[in-house]
C-alpha cells in the first residue's frame, strides 16, 4: 500500500492522467532501487507499471473505474492466450486458467489473454490467425486465485494461478492483443509492452545484484573466515571476486540503459522503433539479467557458508536472482533469437 500511496505504480503515467509523468529511464531507475530493497516488491512494481501502461487501451470511463478508483489500481494476469472467449451480446463469456499472475493478491483486477470464438468457430483475423483479446476481470472477485506459488525465489510476488469459468466480461473491458489504440497519448505508449516489461524485470535483477554486493562489502568488513586470521576483505581472492561482480553488474546495466536511452530518443522524436532496436533491446535486457545473476552468485560464493543461512539476506538474493533469469524474456535462449537477426535471419522468438 505504501508503494501505491507514493504513486510509484503510476510513475510512468502522464501527469494529466493522474501519474507522476516520469520518462522510461526514470521509471526503470525507480524499479531498480525498489528491487534493491526487496526483489519481490520490485517485481510487483514492474508489473504494476506495465499494467498502467496497458490501461491506455481503455476508454477514459473504464480506465477511471478499473485503474484509478481503487487505491492500488493495478491488474495482475497473463498475456499467454490460455483462455477461451465466446462472443455474446455485449461482450464475451470467458473460461480459462492462467499461470504467473504476479501481484494478484493486492491487485484490484485480474486479466488473461483469450482466443476468441463466435460460437464454436474460431474468429479469424484478415491474415488467418485467430483473434486474441485480453480480458480484464473487474472486480476480481469474479475470478479465482489458486494457491500455487510454492517456489524458491521471488516468493513475495504471490504469482499464483488464476482462473475463471463462464465469466461474462463486457466488451469494453477487453482489447485486442494486436491493437495499439493508446487512447492516452505519450511516448511510453509507443514502446511495445513486451519490451517495457522485459526491461523492468531486468532492472529487478540489477537491483538484487546491487543489494548483494552491498551485503558482501558489509560482511567482509566483519567476517574472519575459518583457518584465517584476516578479515574476508583482506583476502586477495575476495577482492578479485567483488571487483569481477561489480564489473559484471555495471557493464550489463550500462548496456541496458544505453539501448533504452536510444529507444526513448526515437519515440520522443516520433520516429518508429525499428526491428533492429527491438533486437538490441532483447539482447541488452537478457545480458543485464544474466550478468546480474552471475554477479549475485559470485558474491554468494565469496561470502562462504554465510550465504546459505536463511537468516542472512544473501541467501534470498541468490534465490531471487535465479528466478529473474527464468522469465521467458530474460532466459539464455534469447541470445539465440538475437544471434539469428545478427546473421540476417528471421528471429525464431515470438517476443519480437
Short mmCIF file of C-alpha atoms in Angstrom, two decimals:
data_model
loop_
_atom_site.label_atom_id
_atom_site.label_comp_id
_atom_site.label_asym_id
_atom_site.label_seq_id
_atom_site.Cartn_x
_atom_site.Cartn_y
_atom_site.Cartn_z
CA UNK A 1 0.00 0.00 0.00
CA UNK A 2 2.92 2.37 0.68
CA UNK A 3 4.08 1.87 -2.93
CA UNK A 4 0.60 2.88 -4.12
CA UNK A 5 0.43 5.87 -1.77
CA UNK A 6 3.75 7.10 -3.15
CA UNK A 7 2.30 6.91 -6.65
CA UNK A 8 5.01 4.55 -7.87
CA UNK A 9 2.64 2.25 -9.77
CA UNK A 10 1.74 5.36 -11.80
CA UNK A 11 5.30 6.61 -12.13
CA UNK A 12 5.19 6.42 -15.95
CA UNK A 13 1.60 7.66 -16.32
CA UNK A 14 1.28 11.22 -17.63
CA UNK A 15 0.60 13.88 -15.00
CA UNK A 16 -2.56 14.89 -16.84
CA UNK A 17 -3.81 11.32 -16.38
CA UNK A 18 -3.05 11.24 -12.65
CA UNK A 19 0.51 9.88 -12.71
CA UNK A 20 3.99 11.16 -11.94
CA UNK A 21 4.87 11.71 -15.60
CA UNK A 22 8.35 10.14 -15.45
CA UNK A 23 10.22 9.08 -18.57
CA UNK A 24 11.07 5.43 -19.09
CA UNK A 25 14.63 5.80 -17.80
CA UNK A 26 13.43 7.30 -14.52
CA UNK A 27 10.75 4.61 -14.19
CA UNK A 28 13.35 1.87 -14.61
CA UNK A 29 15.63 3.53 -12.05
CA UNK A 30 12.74 3.51 -9.57
CA UNK A 31 12.06 -0.20 -10.17
CA UNK A 32 15.76 -0.97 -9.77
CA UNK A 33 16.00 0.93 -6.49
CA UNK A 34 12.88 -0.69 -5.04
CA UNK A 35 14.24 -4.12 -6.03
CA UNK A 36 17.47 -3.24 -4.26
CA UNK A 37 15.41 -3.06 -1.07
CA UNK A 38 13.33 -6.14 -1.90
CA UNK A 39 13.27 -8.14 -5.13
CA UNK A 40 9.67 -9.28 -4.90
CA UNK A 41 8.43 -5.75 -4.28
CA UNK A 42 10.44 -4.52 -7.26
CA UNK A 43 8.92 -7.26 -9.41
CA UNK A 44 5.37 -6.34 -8.40
CA UNK A 45 6.14 -2.70 -9.08
CA UNK A 46 7.40 -3.61 -12.55
CA UNK A 47 4.17 -5.48 -13.22
CA UNK A 48 2.08 -2.58 -11.96
CA UNK A 49 3.89 -0.01 -14.07
CA UNK A 50 3.23 -2.10 -17.17
CA UNK A 51 -0.47 -2.65 -16.42
CA UNK A 52 -0.96 1.08 -16.01
CA UNK A 53 0.64 1.46 -19.44
CA UNK A 54 -1.87 -1.08 -20.78
CA UNK A 55 -4.71 0.97 -19.32
CA UNK A 56 -4.24 3.31 -22.27
CA UNK A 57 -6.16 0.76 -24.35
CA UNK A 58 -9.39 1.51 -22.50
CA UNK A 59 -11.86 4.37 -22.63
CA UNK A 60 -11.45 7.11 -20.00
CA UNK A 61 -14.52 5.82 -18.15
CA UNK A 62 -13.22 2.25 -17.93
CA UNK A 63 -9.75 3.49 -17.05
CA UNK A 64 -11.12 5.52 -14.14
CA UNK A 65 -13.17 2.57 -12.94
CA UNK A 66 -10.54 -0.19 -13.08
CA UNK A 67 -7.31 1.69 -12.51
CA UNK A 68 -8.00 4.94 -10.67
CA UNK A 69 -10.99 4.33 -8.41
CA UNK A 70 -9.05 1.81 -6.30
CA UNK A 71 -6.17 2.90 -4.02
CA UNK A 72 -3.84 0.39 -5.72
CA UNK A 73 -5.42 0.08 -9.15
CA UNK A 74 -3.06 -2.43 -10.74
CA UNK A 75 -4.09 -5.58 -12.57
CA UNK A 76 -2.40 -8.98 -12.46
CA UNK A 77 -2.55 -11.70 -15.05
CA UNK A 78 -1.04 -13.17 -18.17
CA UNK A 79 -0.69 -12.39 -21.88
CA UNK A 80 -0.46 -16.10 -22.65
CA UNK A 81 -3.71 -16.95 -24.52
CA UNK A 82 -4.84 -19.79 -22.29
CA UNK A 83 -8.43 -18.60 -22.16
CA UNK A 84 -11.47 -19.07 -24.39
CA UNK A 85 -13.70 -16.03 -25.03
CA UNK A 86 -17.02 -16.80 -26.72
CA UNK A 87 -18.75 -13.74 -28.16
CA UNK A 88 -22.14 -12.98 -26.62
CA UNK A 89 -24.29 -9.84 -26.72
CA UNK A 90 -22.37 -7.03 -25.04
CA UNK A 91 -19.14 -8.91 -24.52
CA UNK A 92 -17.65 -12.35 -24.04
CA UNK A 93 -18.21 -15.44 -21.95
CA UNK A 94 -14.70 -16.31 -20.73
CA UNK A 95 -13.24 -19.56 -19.41
CA UNK A 96 -9.56 -20.04 -18.73
CA UNK A 97 -6.66 -20.83 -16.43
CA UNK A 98 -3.50 -18.71 -16.40
CA UNK A 99 -0.13 -19.01 -14.65
CA UNK A 100 2.19 -16.44 -13.04
CA UNK A 101 -0.28 -13.69 -12.05
CA UNK A 102 2.31 -11.68 -10.13
CA UNK A 103 0.73 -9.30 -7.63
CA UNK A 104 -2.69 -10.92 -7.79
CA UNK A 105 -3.12 -10.79 -4.02
CA UNK A 106 -3.05 -6.99 -3.88
CA UNK A 107 -4.33 -6.09 -7.37
CA UNK A 108 -7.77 -4.59 -7.91
CA UNK A 109 -8.40 -6.56 -11.10
CA UNK A 110 -7.13 -9.66 -12.89
CA UNK A 111 -6.68 -10.33 -16.59
CA UNK A 112 -5.93 -13.08 -19.08
CA UNK A 113 -5.41 -13.43 -22.81
CA UNK A 114 -8.09 -15.41 -24.63
CA UNK A 115 -8.66 -16.89 -28.05
CA UNK A 116 -11.92 -15.57 -29.44
CA UNK A 117 -14.74 -17.75 -30.75
CA UNK A 118 -18.03 -17.00 -32.47
CA UNK A 119 -19.98 -19.93 -31.17
CA UNK A 120 -17.75 -22.94 -31.79
CA UNK A 121 -15.91 -21.30 -34.69
CA UNK A 122 -12.60 -19.51 -34.11
CA UNK A 123 -12.76 -15.83 -35.05
CA UNK A 124 -10.14 -15.22 -37.71
CA UNK A 125 -8.16 -12.09 -38.46
CA UNK A 126 -7.53 -11.00 -42.08
CA UNK A 127 -4.18 -12.82 -42.02
CA UNK A 128 -5.85 -16.07 -40.96
CA UNK A 129 -4.67 -16.05 -37.35
CA UNK A 130 -7.20 -16.48 -34.58
CA UNK A 131 -8.10 -13.27 -32.78
CA UNK A 132 -6.71 -12.92 -29.26
CA UNK A 133 -8.15 -10.47 -26.74
CA UNK A 134 -7.00 -9.51 -23.27
CA UNK A 135 -9.97 -9.76 -20.92
CA UNK A 136 -9.97 -7.87 -17.61
CA UNK A 137 -11.88 -9.33 -14.70
CA UNK A 138 -13.17 -6.44 -12.60
CA UNK A 139 -13.93 -6.69 -9.81
CA UNK A 140 -11.52 -9.55 -9.35
CA UNK A 141 -13.94 -11.45 -7.12
CA UNK A 142 -15.35 -12.90 -10.34
CA UNK A 143 -12.13 -14.88 -10.77
CA UNK A 144 -10.44 -17.43 -8.52
CA UNK A 145 -6.88 -17.22 -7.24
CA UNK A 146 -5.33 -20.66 -6.81
CA UNK A 147 -2.60 -21.04 -4.18
CA UNK A 148 0.16 -22.40 -6.43
CA UNK A 149 3.15 -20.11 -5.85
CA UNK A 150 5.31 -22.54 -3.86
CA UNK A 151 8.75 -21.59 -5.12
CA UNK A 152 12.34 -20.95 -4.07
CA UNK A 153 12.78 -17.30 -5.05
CA UNK A 154 10.62 -14.20 -5.51
CA UNK A 155 8.20 -15.70 -3.01
CA UNK A 156 6.71 -12.34 -2.11
CA UNK A 157 5.34 -11.71 -5.61
CA UNK A 158 2.38 -14.01 -4.97
CA UNK A 159 2.47 -15.16 -8.62
CA UNK A 160 -0.35 -17.64 -8.21
CA UNK A 161 -2.57 -19.16 -10.90
CA UNK A 162 -5.90 -17.56 -11.70
CA UNK A 163 -8.97 -18.99 -13.40
CA UNK A 164 -12.48 -18.09 -14.49
CA UNK A 165 -15.37 -20.27 -15.60
CA UNK A 166 -18.03 -18.91 -17.94
CA UNK A 167 -17.49 -15.39 -16.62
CA UNK A 168 -19.20 -12.59 -18.54
CA UNK A 169 -16.73 -9.83 -19.44
CA UNK A 170 -18.11 -6.65 -21.06
CA UNK A 171 -16.59 -5.81 -24.42
CA UNK A 172 -15.29 -2.50 -23.06
CA UNK A 173 -13.22 -4.46 -20.51
CA UNK A 174 -11.28 -6.20 -23.30
CA UNK A 175 -8.90 -5.18 -26.04
CA UNK A 176 -7.24 -6.91 -28.97
CA UNK A 177 -3.73 -8.21 -28.33
CA UNK A 178 -2.70 -6.68 -31.68
CA UNK A 179 -4.46 -3.38 -31.08
CA UNK A 180 -2.38 -0.28 -30.34
CA UNK A 181 -5.28 2.04 -29.55
CA UNK A 182 -3.40 4.07 -26.94
CA UNK A 183 -6.20 6.48 -26.13
CA UNK A 184 -3.79 8.08 -23.66
CA UNK A 185 -1.12 9.81 -25.68
CA UNK A 186 2.53 9.82 -24.71
CA UNK A 187 5.82 8.33 -25.85
CA UNK A 188 5.79 5.42 -23.40
CA UNK A 189 2.72 4.05 -25.16
CA UNK A 190 4.72 3.78 -28.38
CA UNK A 191 7.01 1.20 -26.77
CA UNK A 192 5.93 -2.42 -27.12
CA UNK A 193 4.57 -3.88 -23.90
CA UNK A 194 6.88 -6.90 -24.06
CA UNK A 195 9.87 -4.57 -24.36
CA UNK A 196 8.84 -2.40 -21.42
CA UNK A 197 8.12 -5.41 -19.22
CA UNK A 198 11.40 -7.12 -20.11
CA UNK A 199 13.42 -4.01 -19.27
CA UNK A 200 11.61 -3.65 -15.97
CA UNK A 201 12.24 -7.28 -14.97
CA UNK A 202 15.91 -6.96 -15.91
CA UNK A 203 16.12 -3.94 -13.60
CA UNK A 204 14.80 -6.10 -10.78
CA UNK A 205 17.81 -8.35 -11.30
CA UNK A 206 20.10 -5.32 -11.30
CA UNK A 207 18.65 -4.11 -8.01
CA UNK A 208 19.05 -7.52 -6.38
CA UNK A 209 22.67 -7.77 -7.54
CA UNK A 210 23.47 -4.31 -6.17
CA UNK A 211 21.99 -5.30 -2.81
CA UNK A 212 24.07 -8.49 -2.86
CA UNK A 213 27.33 -6.63 -3.49
CA UNK A 214 26.47 -4.14 -0.75
CA UNK A 215 25.80 -7.03 1.63
CA UNK A 216 29.13 -8.66 0.81
CA UNK A 217 31.03 -5.42 1.41
CA UNK A 218 29.39 -5.11 4.82
CA UNK A 219 30.03 -8.77 5.66
CA UNK A 220 33.65 -8.71 4.53
CA UNK A 221 34.49 -5.90 6.94
CA UNK A 222 33.45 -8.06 9.91
CA UNK A 223 33.84 -11.73 8.95
CA UNK A 224 37.04 -13.64 9.66
CA UNK A 225 36.86 -16.90 7.69
CA UNK A 226 37.88 -20.13 9.36
CA UNK A 227 41.53 -21.09 9.07
CA UNK A 228 42.36 -17.39 8.70
CA UNK A 229 43.33 -14.55 10.98
CA UNK A 230 42.44 -11.88 8.40
CA UNK A 231 39.14 -10.28 7.60
CA UNK A 232 37.43 -11.53 4.46
CA UNK A 233 38.02 -8.19 2.75
CA UNK A 234 41.77 -8.64 3.14
CA UNK A 235 41.83 -11.83 1.09
CA UNK A 236 43.06 -11.38 -2.47
CA UNK A 237 40.50 -13.85 -3.82
CA UNK A 238 37.63 -11.94 -2.21
CA UNK A 239 38.97 -8.67 -3.57
CA UNK A 240 39.15 -10.07 -7.09
CA UNK A 241 35.68 -11.58 -6.91
CA UNK A 242 33.93 -8.47 -5.63
CA UNK A 243 35.63 -6.47 -8.39
CA UNK A 244 34.51 -9.01 -11.00
CA UNK A 245 30.95 -8.90 -9.66
CA UNK A 246 30.97 -5.09 -9.79
CA UNK A 247 32.18 -5.15 -13.40
CA UNK A 248 29.54 -7.70 -14.42
CA UNK A 249 26.76 -5.66 -12.84
CA UNK A 250 27.83 -2.24 -14.06
CA UNK A 251 28.63 -3.30 -17.63
CA UNK A 252 25.32 -5.12 -18.04
CA UNK A 253 23.46 -2.19 -16.55
CA UNK A 254 25.26 0.38 -18.73
CA UNK A 255 24.48 -1.58 -21.89
CA UNK A 256 20.80 -1.87 -21.00
CA UNK A 257 20.34 1.80 -20.20
CA UNK A 258 22.30 2.85 -23.28
CA UNK A 259 19.95 0.88 -25.54
CA UNK A 260 16.84 2.06 -23.66
CA UNK A 261 18.02 5.67 -23.91
CA UNK A 262 18.41 5.36 -27.68
CA UNK A 263 14.92 3.86 -28.00
CA UNK A 264 13.46 6.60 -25.81
CA UNK A 265 15.03 9.27 -28.01
CA UNK A 266 13.45 7.55 -31.00
CA UNK A 267 9.93 7.69 -29.58
CA UNK A 268 10.39 11.28 -28.38
CA UNK A 269 11.24 12.18 -31.97
CA UNK A 270 8.06 10.32 -33.06
CA UNK A 271 10.10 8.02 -35.25
CA UNK A 272 9.11 4.33 -35.50
CA UNK A 273 11.10 1.85 -33.45
CA UNK A 274 12.99 -0.47 -35.77
CA UNK A 275 13.25 -4.23 -35.53
CA UNK A 276 16.99 -3.81 -35.02
CA UNK A 277 16.35 -1.62 -31.99
CA UNK A 278 13.99 -4.22 -30.54
CA UNK A 279 16.59 -6.90 -31.20
CA UNK A 280 19.28 -4.82 -29.49
CA UNK A 281 16.95 -4.27 -26.54
CA UNK A 282 16.24 -8.00 -26.26
CA UNK A 283 19.99 -8.62 -26.17
CA UNK A 284 20.61 -5.87 -23.61
CA UNK A 285 17.86 -6.92 -21.20
CA UNK A 286 18.90 -10.58 -21.38
CA UNK A 287 22.56 -9.71 -20.86
CA UNK A 288 21.74 -7.39 -17.95
CA UNK A 289 19.70 -10.04 -16.14
CA UNK A 290 22.16 -12.84 -16.81
CA UNK A 291 25.13 -10.68 -15.77
CA UNK A 292 23.33 -9.56 -12.61
CA UNK A 293 22.64 -13.16 -11.65
CA UNK A 294 26.28 -14.11 -12.24
CA UNK A 295 27.40 -11.20 -10.09
CA UNK A 296 24.98 -12.23 -7.32
CA UNK A 297 26.12 -15.86 -7.35
CA UNK A 298 29.77 -14.79 -7.39
CA UNK A 299 29.13 -12.65 -4.32
CA UNK A 300 27.38 -15.50 -2.51
CA UNK A 301 30.23 -17.87 -3.29
CA UNK A 302 32.69 -15.33 -1.90
CA UNK A 303 30.68 -14.99 1.31
CA UNK A 304 31.13 -18.69 2.04
CA UNK A 305 28.69 -20.56 4.25
CA UNK A 306 27.16 -17.30 5.49
CA UNK A 307 25.17 -17.07 2.26
CA UNK A 308 23.37 -20.39 2.78
CA UNK A 309 21.64 -19.41 6.02
CA UNK A 310 18.11 -18.05 5.77
CA UNK A 311 18.93 -15.51 8.45
CA UNK A 312 21.28 -13.67 6.06
CA UNK A 313 19.93 -11.64 3.12
CA UNK A 314 22.47 -13.12 0.68
CA UNK A 315 20.58 -16.41 0.76
CA UNK A 316 17.44 -14.67 -0.52
CA UNK A 317 19.35 -12.61 -3.07
CA UNK A 318 20.73 -15.78 -4.64
CA UNK A 319 17.26 -17.31 -4.97
CA UNK A 320 15.68 -14.13 -6.29
CA UNK A 321 18.43 -13.57 -8.86
CA UNK A 322 17.94 -17.06 -10.24
CA UNK A 323 14.18 -16.59 -10.65
CA UNK A 324 14.70 -13.38 -12.64
CA UNK A 325 16.70 -15.27 -15.27
CA UNK A 326 13.94 -17.90 -15.57
CA UNK A 327 11.46 -15.41 -17.03
CA UNK A 328 10.95 -16.08 -20.73
CA UNK A 329 12.01 -12.54 -21.61
CA UNK A 330 15.39 -12.97 -19.91
CA UNK A 331 16.35 -16.61 -20.43
CA UNK A 332 19.65 -17.53 -22.06
CA UNK A 333 17.78 -18.76 -25.15
CA UNK A 334 17.12 -15.13 -26.09
CA UNK A 335 20.76 -14.88 -27.13
CA UNK A 336 19.95 -17.38 -29.89
CA UNK A 337 16.98 -15.36 -31.11
CA UNK A 338 19.07 -12.19 -31.28
CA UNK A 339 22.03 -14.02 -32.82
CA UNK A 340 19.82 -15.12 -35.70
CA UNK A 341 18.99 -11.49 -36.51
CA UNK A 342 22.68 -10.56 -36.38
CA UNK A 343 23.27 -13.19 -39.06
CA UNK A 344 20.49 -11.69 -41.16
CA UNK A 345 17.99 -14.45 -40.37
CA UNK A 346 14.44 -14.05 -39.11
CA UNK A 347 14.06 -14.29 -35.36
CA UNK A 348 12.54 -17.53 -34.06
CA UNK A 349 11.16 -15.78 -30.98
CA UNK A 350 7.50 -14.68 -30.66
CA UNK A 351 8.63 -11.88 -28.35
CA UNK A 352 9.81 -9.60 -31.17
#
